[in-house]
mmCIF file of C-alpha atoms in Angstrom:
data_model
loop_
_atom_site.group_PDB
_atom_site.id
_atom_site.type_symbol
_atom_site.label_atom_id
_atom_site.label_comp_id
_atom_site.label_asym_id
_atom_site.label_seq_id
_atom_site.Cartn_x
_atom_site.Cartn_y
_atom_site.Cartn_z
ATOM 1 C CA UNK A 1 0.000 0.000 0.000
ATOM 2 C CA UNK A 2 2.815 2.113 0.595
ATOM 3 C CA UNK A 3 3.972 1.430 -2.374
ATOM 4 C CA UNK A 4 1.173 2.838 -4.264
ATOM 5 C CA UNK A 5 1.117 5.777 -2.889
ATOM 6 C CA UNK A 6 4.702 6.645 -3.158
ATOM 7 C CA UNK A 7 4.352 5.169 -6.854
ATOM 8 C CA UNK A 8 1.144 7.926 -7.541
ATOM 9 C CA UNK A 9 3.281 10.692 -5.799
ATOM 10 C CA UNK A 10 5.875 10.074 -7.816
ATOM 11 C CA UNK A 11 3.987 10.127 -11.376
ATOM 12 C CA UNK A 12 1.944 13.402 -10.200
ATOM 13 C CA UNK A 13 5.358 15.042 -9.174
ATOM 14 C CA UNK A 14 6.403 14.205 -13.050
ATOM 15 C CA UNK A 15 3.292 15.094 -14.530
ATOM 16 C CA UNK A 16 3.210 18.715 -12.515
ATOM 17 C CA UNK A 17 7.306 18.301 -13.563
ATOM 18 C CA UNK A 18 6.125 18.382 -17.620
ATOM 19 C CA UNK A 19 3.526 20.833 -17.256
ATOM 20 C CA UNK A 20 5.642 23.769 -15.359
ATOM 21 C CA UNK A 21 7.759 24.339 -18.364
ATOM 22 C CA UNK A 22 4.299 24.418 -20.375
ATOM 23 C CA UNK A 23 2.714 26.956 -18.588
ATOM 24 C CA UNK A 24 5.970 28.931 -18.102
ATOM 25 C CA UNK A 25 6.073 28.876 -21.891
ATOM 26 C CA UNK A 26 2.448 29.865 -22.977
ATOM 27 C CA UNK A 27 2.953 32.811 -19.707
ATOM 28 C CA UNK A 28 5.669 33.964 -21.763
ATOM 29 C CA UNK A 29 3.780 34.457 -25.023
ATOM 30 C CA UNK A 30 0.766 35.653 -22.914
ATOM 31 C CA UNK A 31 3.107 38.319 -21.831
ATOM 32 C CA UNK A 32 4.300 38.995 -25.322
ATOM 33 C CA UNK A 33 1.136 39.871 -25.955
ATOM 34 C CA UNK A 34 1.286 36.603 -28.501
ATOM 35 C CA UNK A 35 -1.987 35.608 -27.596
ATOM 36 C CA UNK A 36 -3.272 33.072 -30.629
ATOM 37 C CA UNK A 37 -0.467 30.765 -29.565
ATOM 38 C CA UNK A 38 -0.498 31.649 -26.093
ATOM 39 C CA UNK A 39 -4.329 30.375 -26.289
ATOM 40 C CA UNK A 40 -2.829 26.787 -28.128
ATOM 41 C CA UNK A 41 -0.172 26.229 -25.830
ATOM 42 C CA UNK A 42 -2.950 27.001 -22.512
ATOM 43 C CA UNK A 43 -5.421 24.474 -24.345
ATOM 44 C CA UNK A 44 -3.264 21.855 -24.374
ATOM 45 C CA UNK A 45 -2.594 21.891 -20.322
ATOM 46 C CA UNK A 46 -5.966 22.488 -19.482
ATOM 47 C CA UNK A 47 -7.358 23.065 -16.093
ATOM 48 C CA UNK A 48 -8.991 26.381 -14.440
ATOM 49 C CA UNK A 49 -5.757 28.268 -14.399
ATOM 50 C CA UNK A 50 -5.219 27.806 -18.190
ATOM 51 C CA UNK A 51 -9.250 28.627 -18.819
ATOM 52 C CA UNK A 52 -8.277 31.942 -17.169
ATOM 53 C CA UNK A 53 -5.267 33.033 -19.498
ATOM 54 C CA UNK A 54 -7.347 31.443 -22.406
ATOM 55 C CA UNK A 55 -10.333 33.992 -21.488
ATOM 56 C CA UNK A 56 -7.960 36.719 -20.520
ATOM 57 C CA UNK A 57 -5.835 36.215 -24.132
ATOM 58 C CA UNK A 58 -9.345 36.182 -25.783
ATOM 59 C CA UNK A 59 -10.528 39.368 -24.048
ATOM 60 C CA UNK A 60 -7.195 40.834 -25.026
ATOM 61 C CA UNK A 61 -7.378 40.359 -28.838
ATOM 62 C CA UNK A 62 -10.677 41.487 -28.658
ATOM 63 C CA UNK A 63 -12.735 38.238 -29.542
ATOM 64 C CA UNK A 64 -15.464 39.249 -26.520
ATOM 65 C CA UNK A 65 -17.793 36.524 -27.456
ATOM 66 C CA UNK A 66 -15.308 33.520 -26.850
ATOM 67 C CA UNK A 67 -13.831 35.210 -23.589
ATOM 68 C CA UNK A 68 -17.131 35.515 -22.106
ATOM 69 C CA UNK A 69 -18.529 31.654 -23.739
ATOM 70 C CA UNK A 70 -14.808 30.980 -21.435
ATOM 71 C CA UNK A 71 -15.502 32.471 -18.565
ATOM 72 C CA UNK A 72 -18.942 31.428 -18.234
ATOM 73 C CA UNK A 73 -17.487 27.794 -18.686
ATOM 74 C CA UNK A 74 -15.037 28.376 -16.026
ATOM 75 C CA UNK A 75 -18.096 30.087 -13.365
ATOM 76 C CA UNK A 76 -20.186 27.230 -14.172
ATOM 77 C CA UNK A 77 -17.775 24.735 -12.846
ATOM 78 C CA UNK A 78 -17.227 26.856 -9.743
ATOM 79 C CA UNK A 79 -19.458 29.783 -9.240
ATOM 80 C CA UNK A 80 -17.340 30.808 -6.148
ATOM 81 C CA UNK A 81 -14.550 31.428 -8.261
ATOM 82 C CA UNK A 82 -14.508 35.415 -7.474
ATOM 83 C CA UNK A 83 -11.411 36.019 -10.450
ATOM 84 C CA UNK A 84 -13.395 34.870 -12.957
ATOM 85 C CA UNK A 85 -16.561 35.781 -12.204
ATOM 86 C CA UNK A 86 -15.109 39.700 -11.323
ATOM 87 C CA UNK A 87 -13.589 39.428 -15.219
ATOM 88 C CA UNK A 88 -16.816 38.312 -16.777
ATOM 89 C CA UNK A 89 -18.467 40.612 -14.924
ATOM 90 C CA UNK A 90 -16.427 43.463 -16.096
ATOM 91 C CA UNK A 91 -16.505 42.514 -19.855
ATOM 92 C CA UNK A 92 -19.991 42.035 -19.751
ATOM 93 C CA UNK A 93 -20.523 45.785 -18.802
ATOM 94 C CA UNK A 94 -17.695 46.571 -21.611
ATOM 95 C CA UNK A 95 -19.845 45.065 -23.877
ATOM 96 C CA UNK A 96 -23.296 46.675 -22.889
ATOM 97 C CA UNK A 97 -24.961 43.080 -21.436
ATOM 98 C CA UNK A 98 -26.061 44.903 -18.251
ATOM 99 C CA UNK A 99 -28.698 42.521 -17.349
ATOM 100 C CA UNK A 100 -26.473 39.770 -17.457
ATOM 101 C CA UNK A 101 -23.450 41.437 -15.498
ATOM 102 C CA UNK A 102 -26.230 42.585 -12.835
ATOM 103 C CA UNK A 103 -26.624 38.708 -11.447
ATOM 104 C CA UNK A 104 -22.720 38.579 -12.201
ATOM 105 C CA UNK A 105 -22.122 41.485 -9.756
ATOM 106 C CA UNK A 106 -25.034 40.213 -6.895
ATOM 107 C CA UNK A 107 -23.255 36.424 -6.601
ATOM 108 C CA UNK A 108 -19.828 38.536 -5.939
ATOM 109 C CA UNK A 109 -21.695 40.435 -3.376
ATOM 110 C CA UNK A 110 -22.957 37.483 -1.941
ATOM 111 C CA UNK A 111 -19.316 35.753 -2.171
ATOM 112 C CA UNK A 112 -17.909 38.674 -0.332
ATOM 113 C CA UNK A 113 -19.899 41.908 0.748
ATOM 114 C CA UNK A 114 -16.928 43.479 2.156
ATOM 115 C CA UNK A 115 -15.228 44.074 -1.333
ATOM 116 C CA UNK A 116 -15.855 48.018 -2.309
ATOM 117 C CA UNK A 117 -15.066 47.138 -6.114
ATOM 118 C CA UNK A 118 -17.788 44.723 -6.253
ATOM 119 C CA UNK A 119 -20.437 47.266 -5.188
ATOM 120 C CA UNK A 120 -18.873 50.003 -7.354
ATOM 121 C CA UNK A 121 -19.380 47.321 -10.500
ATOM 122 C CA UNK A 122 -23.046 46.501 -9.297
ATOM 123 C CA UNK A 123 -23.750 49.952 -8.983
ATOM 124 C CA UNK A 124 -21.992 50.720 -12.415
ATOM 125 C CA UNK A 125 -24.649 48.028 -13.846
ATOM 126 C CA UNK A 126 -27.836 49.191 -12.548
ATOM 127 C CA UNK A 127 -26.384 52.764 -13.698
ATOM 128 C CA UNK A 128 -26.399 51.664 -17.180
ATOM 129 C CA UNK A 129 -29.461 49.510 -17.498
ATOM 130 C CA UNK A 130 -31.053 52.790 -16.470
ATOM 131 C CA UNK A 131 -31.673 51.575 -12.603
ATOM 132 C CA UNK A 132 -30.017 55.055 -11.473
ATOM 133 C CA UNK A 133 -31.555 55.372 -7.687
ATOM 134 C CA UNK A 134 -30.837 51.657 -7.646
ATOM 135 C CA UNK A 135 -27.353 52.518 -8.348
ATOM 136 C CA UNK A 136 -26.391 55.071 -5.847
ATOM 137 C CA UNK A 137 -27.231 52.782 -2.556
ATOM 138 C CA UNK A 138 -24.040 50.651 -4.044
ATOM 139 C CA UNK A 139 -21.682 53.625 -4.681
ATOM 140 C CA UNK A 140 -22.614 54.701 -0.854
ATOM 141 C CA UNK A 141 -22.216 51.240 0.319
ATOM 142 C CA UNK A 142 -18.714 50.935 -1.719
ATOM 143 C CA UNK A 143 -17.387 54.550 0.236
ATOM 144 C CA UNK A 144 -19.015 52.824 3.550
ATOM 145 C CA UNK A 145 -16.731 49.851 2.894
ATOM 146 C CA UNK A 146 -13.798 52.444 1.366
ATOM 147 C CA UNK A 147 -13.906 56.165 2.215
ATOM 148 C CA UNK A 148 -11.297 56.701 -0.517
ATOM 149 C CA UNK A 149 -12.846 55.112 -3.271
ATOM 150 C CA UNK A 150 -12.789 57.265 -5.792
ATOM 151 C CA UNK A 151 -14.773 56.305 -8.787
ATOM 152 C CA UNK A 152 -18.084 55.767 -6.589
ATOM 153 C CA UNK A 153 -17.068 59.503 -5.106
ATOM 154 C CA UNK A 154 -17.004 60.500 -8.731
ATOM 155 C CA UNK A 155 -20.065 59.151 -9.646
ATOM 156 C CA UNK A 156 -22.311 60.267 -6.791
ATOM 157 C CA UNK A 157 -20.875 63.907 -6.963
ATOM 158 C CA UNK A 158 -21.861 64.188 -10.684
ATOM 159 C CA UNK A 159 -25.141 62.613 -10.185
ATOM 160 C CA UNK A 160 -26.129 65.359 -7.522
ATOM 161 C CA UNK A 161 -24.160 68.066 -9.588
ATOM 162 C CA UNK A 162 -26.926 67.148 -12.372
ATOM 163 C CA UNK A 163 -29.602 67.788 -10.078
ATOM 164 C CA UNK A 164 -28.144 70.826 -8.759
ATOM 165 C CA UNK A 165 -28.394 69.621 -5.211
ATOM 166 C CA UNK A 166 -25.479 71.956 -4.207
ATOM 167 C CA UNK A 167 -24.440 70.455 -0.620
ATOM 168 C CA UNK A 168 -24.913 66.909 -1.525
ATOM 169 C CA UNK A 169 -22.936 67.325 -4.528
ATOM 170 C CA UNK A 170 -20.051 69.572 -2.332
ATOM 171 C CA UNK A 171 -20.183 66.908 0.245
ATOM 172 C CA UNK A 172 -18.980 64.163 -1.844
ATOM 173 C CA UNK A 173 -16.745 66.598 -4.095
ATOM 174 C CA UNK A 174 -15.101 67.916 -0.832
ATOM 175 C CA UNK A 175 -14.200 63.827 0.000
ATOM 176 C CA UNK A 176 -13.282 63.147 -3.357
ATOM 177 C CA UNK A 177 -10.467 66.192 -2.550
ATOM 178 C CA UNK A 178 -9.348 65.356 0.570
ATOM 179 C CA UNK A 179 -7.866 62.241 -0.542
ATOM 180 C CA UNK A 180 -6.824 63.049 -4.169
ATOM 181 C CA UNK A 181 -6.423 67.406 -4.299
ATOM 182 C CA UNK A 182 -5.444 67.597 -8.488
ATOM 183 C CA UNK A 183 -7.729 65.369 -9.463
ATOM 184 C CA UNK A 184 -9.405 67.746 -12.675
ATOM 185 C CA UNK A 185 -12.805 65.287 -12.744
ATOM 186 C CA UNK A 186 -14.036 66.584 -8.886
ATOM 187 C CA UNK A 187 -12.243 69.830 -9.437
ATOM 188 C CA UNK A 188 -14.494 70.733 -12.716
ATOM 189 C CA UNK A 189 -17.192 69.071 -10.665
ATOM 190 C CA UNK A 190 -16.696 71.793 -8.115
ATOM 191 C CA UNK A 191 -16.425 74.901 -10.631
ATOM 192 C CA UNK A 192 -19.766 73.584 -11.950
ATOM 193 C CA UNK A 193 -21.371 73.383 -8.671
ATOM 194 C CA UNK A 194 -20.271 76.750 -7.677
ATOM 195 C CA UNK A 195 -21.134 78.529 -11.506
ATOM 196 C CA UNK A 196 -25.055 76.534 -11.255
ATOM 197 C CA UNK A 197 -25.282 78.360 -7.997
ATOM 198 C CA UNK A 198 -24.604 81.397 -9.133
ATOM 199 C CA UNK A 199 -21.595 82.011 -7.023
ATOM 200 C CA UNK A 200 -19.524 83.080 -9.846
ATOM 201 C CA UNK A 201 -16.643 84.950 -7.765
ATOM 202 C CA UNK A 202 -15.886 81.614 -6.062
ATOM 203 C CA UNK A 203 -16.136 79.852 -9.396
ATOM 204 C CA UNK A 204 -13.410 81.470 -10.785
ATOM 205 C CA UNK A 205 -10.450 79.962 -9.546
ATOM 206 C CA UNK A 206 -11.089 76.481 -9.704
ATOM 207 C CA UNK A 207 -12.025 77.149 -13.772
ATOM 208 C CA UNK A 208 -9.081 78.383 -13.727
ATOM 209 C CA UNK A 209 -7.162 75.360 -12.123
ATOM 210 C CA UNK A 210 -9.286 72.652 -14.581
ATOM 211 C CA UNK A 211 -7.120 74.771 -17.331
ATOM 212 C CA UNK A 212 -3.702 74.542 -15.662
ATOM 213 C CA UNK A 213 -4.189 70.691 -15.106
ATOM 214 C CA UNK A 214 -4.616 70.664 -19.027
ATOM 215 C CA UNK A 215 -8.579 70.403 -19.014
ATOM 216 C CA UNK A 216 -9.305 72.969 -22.133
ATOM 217 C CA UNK A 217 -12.275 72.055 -23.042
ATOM 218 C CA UNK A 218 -14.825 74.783 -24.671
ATOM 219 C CA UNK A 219 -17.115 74.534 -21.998
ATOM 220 C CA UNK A 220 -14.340 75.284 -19.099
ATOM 221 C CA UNK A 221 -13.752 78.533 -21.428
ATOM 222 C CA UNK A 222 -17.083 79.180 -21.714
ATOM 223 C CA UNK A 223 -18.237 79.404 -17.884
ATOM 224 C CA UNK A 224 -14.869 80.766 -17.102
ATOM 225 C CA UNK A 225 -15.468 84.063 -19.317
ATOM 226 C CA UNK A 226 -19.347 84.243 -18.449
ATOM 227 C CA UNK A 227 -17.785 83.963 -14.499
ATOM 228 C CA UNK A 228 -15.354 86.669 -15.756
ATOM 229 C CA UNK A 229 -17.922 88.990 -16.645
ATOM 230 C CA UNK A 230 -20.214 88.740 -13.725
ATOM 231 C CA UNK A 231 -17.060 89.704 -11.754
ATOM 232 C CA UNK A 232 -16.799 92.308 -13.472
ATOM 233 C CA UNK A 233 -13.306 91.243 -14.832
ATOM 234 C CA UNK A 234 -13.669 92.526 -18.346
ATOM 235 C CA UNK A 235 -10.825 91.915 -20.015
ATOM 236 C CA UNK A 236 -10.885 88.563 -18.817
ATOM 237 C CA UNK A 237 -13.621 87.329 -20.337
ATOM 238 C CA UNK A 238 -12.341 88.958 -23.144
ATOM 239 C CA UNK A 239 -9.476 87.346 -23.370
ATOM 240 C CA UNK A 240 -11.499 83.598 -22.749
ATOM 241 C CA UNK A 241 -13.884 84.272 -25.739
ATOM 242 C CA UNK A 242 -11.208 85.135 -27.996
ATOM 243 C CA UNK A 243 -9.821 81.654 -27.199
ATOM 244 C CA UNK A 244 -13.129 80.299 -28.306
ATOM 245 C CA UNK A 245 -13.014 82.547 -31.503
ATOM 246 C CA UNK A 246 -9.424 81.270 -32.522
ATOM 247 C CA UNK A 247 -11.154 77.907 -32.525
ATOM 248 C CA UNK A 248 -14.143 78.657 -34.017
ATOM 249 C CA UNK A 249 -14.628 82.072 -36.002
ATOM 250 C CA UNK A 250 -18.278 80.959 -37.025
ATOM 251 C CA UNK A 251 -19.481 80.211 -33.533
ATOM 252 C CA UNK A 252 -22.396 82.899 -33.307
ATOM 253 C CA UNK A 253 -23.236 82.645 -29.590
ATOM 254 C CA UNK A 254 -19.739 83.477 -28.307
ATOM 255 C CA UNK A 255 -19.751 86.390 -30.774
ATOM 256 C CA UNK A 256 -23.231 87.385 -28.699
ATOM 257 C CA UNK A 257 -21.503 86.336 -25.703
ATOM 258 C CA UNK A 258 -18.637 89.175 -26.481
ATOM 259 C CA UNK A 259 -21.161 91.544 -27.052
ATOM 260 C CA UNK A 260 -22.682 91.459 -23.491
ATOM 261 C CA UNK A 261 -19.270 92.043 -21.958
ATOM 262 C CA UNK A 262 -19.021 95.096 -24.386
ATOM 263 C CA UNK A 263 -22.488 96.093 -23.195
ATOM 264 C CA UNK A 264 -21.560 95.912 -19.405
ATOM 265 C CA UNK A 265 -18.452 97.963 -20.163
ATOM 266 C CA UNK A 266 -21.357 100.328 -22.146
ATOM 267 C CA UNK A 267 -19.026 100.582 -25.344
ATOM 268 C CA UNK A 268 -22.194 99.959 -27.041
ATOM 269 C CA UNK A 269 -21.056 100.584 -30.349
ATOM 270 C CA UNK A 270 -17.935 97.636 -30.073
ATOM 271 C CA UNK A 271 -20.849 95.884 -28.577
ATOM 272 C CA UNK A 272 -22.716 96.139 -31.955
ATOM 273 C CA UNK A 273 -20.339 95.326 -34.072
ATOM 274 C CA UNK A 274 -19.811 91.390 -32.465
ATOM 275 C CA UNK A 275 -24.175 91.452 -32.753
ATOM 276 C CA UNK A 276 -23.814 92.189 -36.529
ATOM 277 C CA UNK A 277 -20.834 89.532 -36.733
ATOM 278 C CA UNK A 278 -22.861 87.002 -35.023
ATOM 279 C CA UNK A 279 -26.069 87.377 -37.136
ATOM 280 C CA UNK A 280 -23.625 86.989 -40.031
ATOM 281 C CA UNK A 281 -22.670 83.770 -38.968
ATOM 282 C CA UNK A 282 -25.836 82.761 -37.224
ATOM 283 C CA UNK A 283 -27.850 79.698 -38.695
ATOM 284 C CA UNK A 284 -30.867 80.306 -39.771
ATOM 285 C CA UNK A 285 -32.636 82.338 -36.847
ATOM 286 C CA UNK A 286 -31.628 86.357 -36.347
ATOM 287 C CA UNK A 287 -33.982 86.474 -33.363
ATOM 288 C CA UNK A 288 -31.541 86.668 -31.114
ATOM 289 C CA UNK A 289 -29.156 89.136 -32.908
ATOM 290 C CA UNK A 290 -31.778 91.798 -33.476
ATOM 291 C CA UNK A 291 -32.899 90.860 -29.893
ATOM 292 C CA UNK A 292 -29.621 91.894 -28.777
ATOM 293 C CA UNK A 293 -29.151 95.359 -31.049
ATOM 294 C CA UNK A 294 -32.782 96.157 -29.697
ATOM 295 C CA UNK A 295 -31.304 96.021 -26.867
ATOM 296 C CA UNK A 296 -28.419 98.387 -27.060
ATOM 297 C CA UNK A 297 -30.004 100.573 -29.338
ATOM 298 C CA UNK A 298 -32.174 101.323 -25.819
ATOM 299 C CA UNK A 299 -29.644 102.025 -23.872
ATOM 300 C CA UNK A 300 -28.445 104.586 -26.432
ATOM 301 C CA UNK A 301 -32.027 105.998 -26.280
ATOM 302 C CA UNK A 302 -32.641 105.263 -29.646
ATOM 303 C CA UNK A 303 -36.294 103.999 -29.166
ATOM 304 C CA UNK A 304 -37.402 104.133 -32.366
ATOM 305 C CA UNK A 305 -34.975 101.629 -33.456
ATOM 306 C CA UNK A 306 -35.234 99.462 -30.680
ATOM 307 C CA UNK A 307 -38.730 98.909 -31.724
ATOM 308 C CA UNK A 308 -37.797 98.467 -35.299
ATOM 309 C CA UNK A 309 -35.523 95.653 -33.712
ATOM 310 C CA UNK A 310 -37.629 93.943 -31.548
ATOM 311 C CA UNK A 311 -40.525 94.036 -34.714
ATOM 312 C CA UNK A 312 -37.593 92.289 -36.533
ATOM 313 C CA UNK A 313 -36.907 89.698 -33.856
ATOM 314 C CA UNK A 314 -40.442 88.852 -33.325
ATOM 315 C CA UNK A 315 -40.671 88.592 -37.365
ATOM 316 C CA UNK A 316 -37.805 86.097 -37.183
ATOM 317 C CA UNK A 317 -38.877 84.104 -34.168
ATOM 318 C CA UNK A 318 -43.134 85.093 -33.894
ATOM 319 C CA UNK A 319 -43.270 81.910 -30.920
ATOM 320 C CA UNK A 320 -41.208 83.865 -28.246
ATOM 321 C CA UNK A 321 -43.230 85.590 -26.069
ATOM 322 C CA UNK A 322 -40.755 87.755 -24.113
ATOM 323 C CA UNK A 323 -39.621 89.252 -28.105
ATOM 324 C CA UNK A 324 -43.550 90.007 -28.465
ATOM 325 C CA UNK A 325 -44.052 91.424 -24.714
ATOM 326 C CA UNK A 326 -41.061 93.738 -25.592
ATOM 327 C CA UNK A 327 -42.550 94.763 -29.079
ATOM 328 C CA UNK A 328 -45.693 96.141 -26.628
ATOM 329 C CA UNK A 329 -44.137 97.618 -24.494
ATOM 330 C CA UNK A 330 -41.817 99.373 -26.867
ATOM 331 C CA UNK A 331 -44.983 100.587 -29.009
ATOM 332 C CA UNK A 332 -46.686 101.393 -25.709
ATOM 333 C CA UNK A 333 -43.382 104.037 -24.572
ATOM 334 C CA UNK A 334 -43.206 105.693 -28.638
ATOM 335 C CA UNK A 335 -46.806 105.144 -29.709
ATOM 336 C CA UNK A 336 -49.314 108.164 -29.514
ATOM 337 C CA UNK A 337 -52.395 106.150 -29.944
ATOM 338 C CA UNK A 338 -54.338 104.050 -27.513
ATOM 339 C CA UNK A 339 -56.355 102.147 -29.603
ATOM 340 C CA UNK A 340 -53.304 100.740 -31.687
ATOM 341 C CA UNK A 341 -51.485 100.047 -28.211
ATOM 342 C CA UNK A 342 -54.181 97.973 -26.896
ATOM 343 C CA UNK A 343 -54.497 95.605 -30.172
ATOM 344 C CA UNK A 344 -50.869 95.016 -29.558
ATOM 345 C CA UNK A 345 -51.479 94.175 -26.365
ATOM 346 C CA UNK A 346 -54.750 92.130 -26.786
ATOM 347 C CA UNK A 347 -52.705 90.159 -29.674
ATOM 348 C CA UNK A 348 -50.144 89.082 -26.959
ATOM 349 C CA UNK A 349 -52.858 87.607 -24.872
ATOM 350 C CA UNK A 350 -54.545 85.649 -27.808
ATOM 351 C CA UNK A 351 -50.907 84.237 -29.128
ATOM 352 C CA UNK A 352 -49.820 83.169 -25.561
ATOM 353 C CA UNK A 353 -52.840 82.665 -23.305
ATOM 354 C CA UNK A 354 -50.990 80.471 -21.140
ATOM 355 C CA UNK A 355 -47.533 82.379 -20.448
ATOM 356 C CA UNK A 356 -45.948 83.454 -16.874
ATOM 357 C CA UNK A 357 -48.102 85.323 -14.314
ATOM 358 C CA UNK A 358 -45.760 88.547 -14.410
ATOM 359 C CA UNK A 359 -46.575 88.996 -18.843
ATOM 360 C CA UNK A 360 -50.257 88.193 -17.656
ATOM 361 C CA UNK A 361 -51.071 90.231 -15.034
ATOM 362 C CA UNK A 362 -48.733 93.152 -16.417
ATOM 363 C CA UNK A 363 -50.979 93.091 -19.685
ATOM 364 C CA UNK A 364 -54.117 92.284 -18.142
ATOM 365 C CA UNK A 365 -53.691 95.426 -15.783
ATOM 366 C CA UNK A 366 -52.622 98.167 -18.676
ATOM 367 C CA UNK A 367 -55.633 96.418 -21.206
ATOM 368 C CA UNK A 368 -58.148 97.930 -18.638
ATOM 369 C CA UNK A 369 -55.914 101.238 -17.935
ATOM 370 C CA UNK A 370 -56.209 101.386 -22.247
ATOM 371 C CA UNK A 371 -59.857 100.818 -22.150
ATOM 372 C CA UNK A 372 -60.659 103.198 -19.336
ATOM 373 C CA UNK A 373 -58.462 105.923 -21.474
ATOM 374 C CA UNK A 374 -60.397 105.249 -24.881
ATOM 375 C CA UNK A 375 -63.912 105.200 -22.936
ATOM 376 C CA UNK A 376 -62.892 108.612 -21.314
ATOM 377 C CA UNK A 377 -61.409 110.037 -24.652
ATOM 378 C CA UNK A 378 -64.565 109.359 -26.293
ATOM 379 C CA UNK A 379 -66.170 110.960 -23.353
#
């Protein structure tokens, strides 16, 4: 009996013997990045660790349907086999199958709750599969199990950033930099938070510090100059839209933009001049552009031509009702007759019945001021 069993010892220690230089071998190519023969050399040991590299060298060339058929095969031998059911779980959220990295995700969770990746992934899941309340109980759970774990941080910061829930959103922004200061993703996060609540001032510098950690997108410019201007830092904002022009000479609203910082300054006529450029390059409405020189052609007192203007916006765009409201008013400040003021104002109320109380009750109240002065007139 002893025999035997020094007899099976000895043919397992050859057989393990044979198959170290094997899997040394296809590791090598795996490494290489030689996967095809790396796959071969793997299917001929065999076994779980070899069903592993063979999914892994699959996933790697990019052949998703065979590394998930192979890790599938693997988790149905052993379903408490965490590796490979974390991997399949990943590349089934790579490649969109949400409802079938969901279960994935759960069984991990049940395998081991304590494992802040695993309820980031779940979460990630339900995310995607459109489950997004769902989802936020794991990223909380994952920065219950992890305070420092970023990525669920992230994700409940920009969810609450969306909503414009300012002190959730700063609560998790504010963790996200205590462990990780530079990091551009809760910094723009902040900036955002800061510009949606109007506290432009405060805004400012962290814009400014998404730019200097290379972050340059449009948008960063954008808020930055708009930021600028409500600070009353003119040249500024100057400066940031003529960024955006040097990218993009055709982009009417930053041409408008430049205008209102030309306005504030009241160098109404520069401020003109980026109008007219912008309705030059502005596709296909002009609402906004004669909109605009209505509006400084006001300031300058030039009444008559504001109402020419806002006639001309109204022509362009006859569904906005603030355009309309300010082609009444305008006619009721020039216009010398009472009857023609109250058809403009009677013609509001037919086209938008159903607009804000303030247009409403404004028009409503100087209607019966109208009538009262025609009655008495005719008196």
């Amino acid at each position: 009996m002893k025999q035997v069993a020094i007899l099976i010892l000895c043919i397992n220690i050859r057989i393990a013997g044979a198959q170290t230089p094997a899997i040394s071998i296809a590791d090598s190519l795996y490494s290489l990045g030689d996967y095809s023969k790396a796959i071969n050399a793997y299917a001929e040991i065999g076994g779980s660790i070899a069903g592993l590299q063979i999914a892994r060298s699959y996933n790697a060339i990019g052949n998703f349907e065979k590394a998930i058929i192979e890790y599938e095969h693997l988790t149905s031998e052993n379903n408490s086999n965490q590796l490979a059911l974390f991997e399949l779980g990943k590349l089934l959220l790579k490649t969109n199958q949400f409802n079938k990295a969901i279960p994935v995700f759960i069984r991990l969770d049940s395998l081991n709750s304590e494992n802040p990746e695993f309820q980031f992934y779940l979460g990630e899941a339900k995310r995607k599969e459109g489950k997004v309340i769902a989802s936020l109980n794991h990223y909380k759970k994952a920065i219950t199990l992890d305070s420092t774990h970023l990525r669920s941080l992230f994700q409940l910061a920009k969810y609450y950033t969306v909503k414009q829930e300012r002190d959730m959103a700063l609560n998790y922004i504010e963790k996200g930099l205590d462990f990780y200061g530079n990091d551009v993703s809760f910094i723009n996060l902040k900036a955002l938070v800061l510009f949606n609540d109007y506290q432009y001032e405060n805004a400012i510098p962290w814009f400014e510090k998404v730019l200097e950690l290379g972050e340059t997108k449009d948008y960063v410019y954008e808020k930055l100059a708009h930021s600028y201007n409500h600070n009353w830092e003119f040249e500024k904002a100057k400066e940031a839209y003529n960024i955006l022009l040097d990218r993009d000479d055709e982009n009417s609203q930053t041409y408008f933009s430049m205008a209102k910082v030309y306005v504030k300054e009241k160098k109404l006529d520069s401020a003109k001049l980026y109008v007219k450029r912008a309705m030059e390059v502005q596709k296909p409405i002009f609402a906004q552009g004669y909109n605009a020189l209505a509006e400084i052609a006001r300031q300058q007192n030039e009444v008559n031509k504001a109402f020419s203007y806002y006639e001309m916006a109204h022509g362009e765009d006859p569904q906005d009702a603030r355009i309309f409201y300010n082609v009444c008013t305008m006619y009721d400040n020039i216009g010398s007759n009472p009857k023609k003021k109250l058809e403009y104002y009677e013609k509001f109320l037919k086209q938008f019945p159903n607009e804000q109380p303030f247009y409403y009750e404004t028009i409503r109240k100087r209607i019966k001021e109208l009538k009262e002065q025609i009655h008495f007139s005719k008196d």
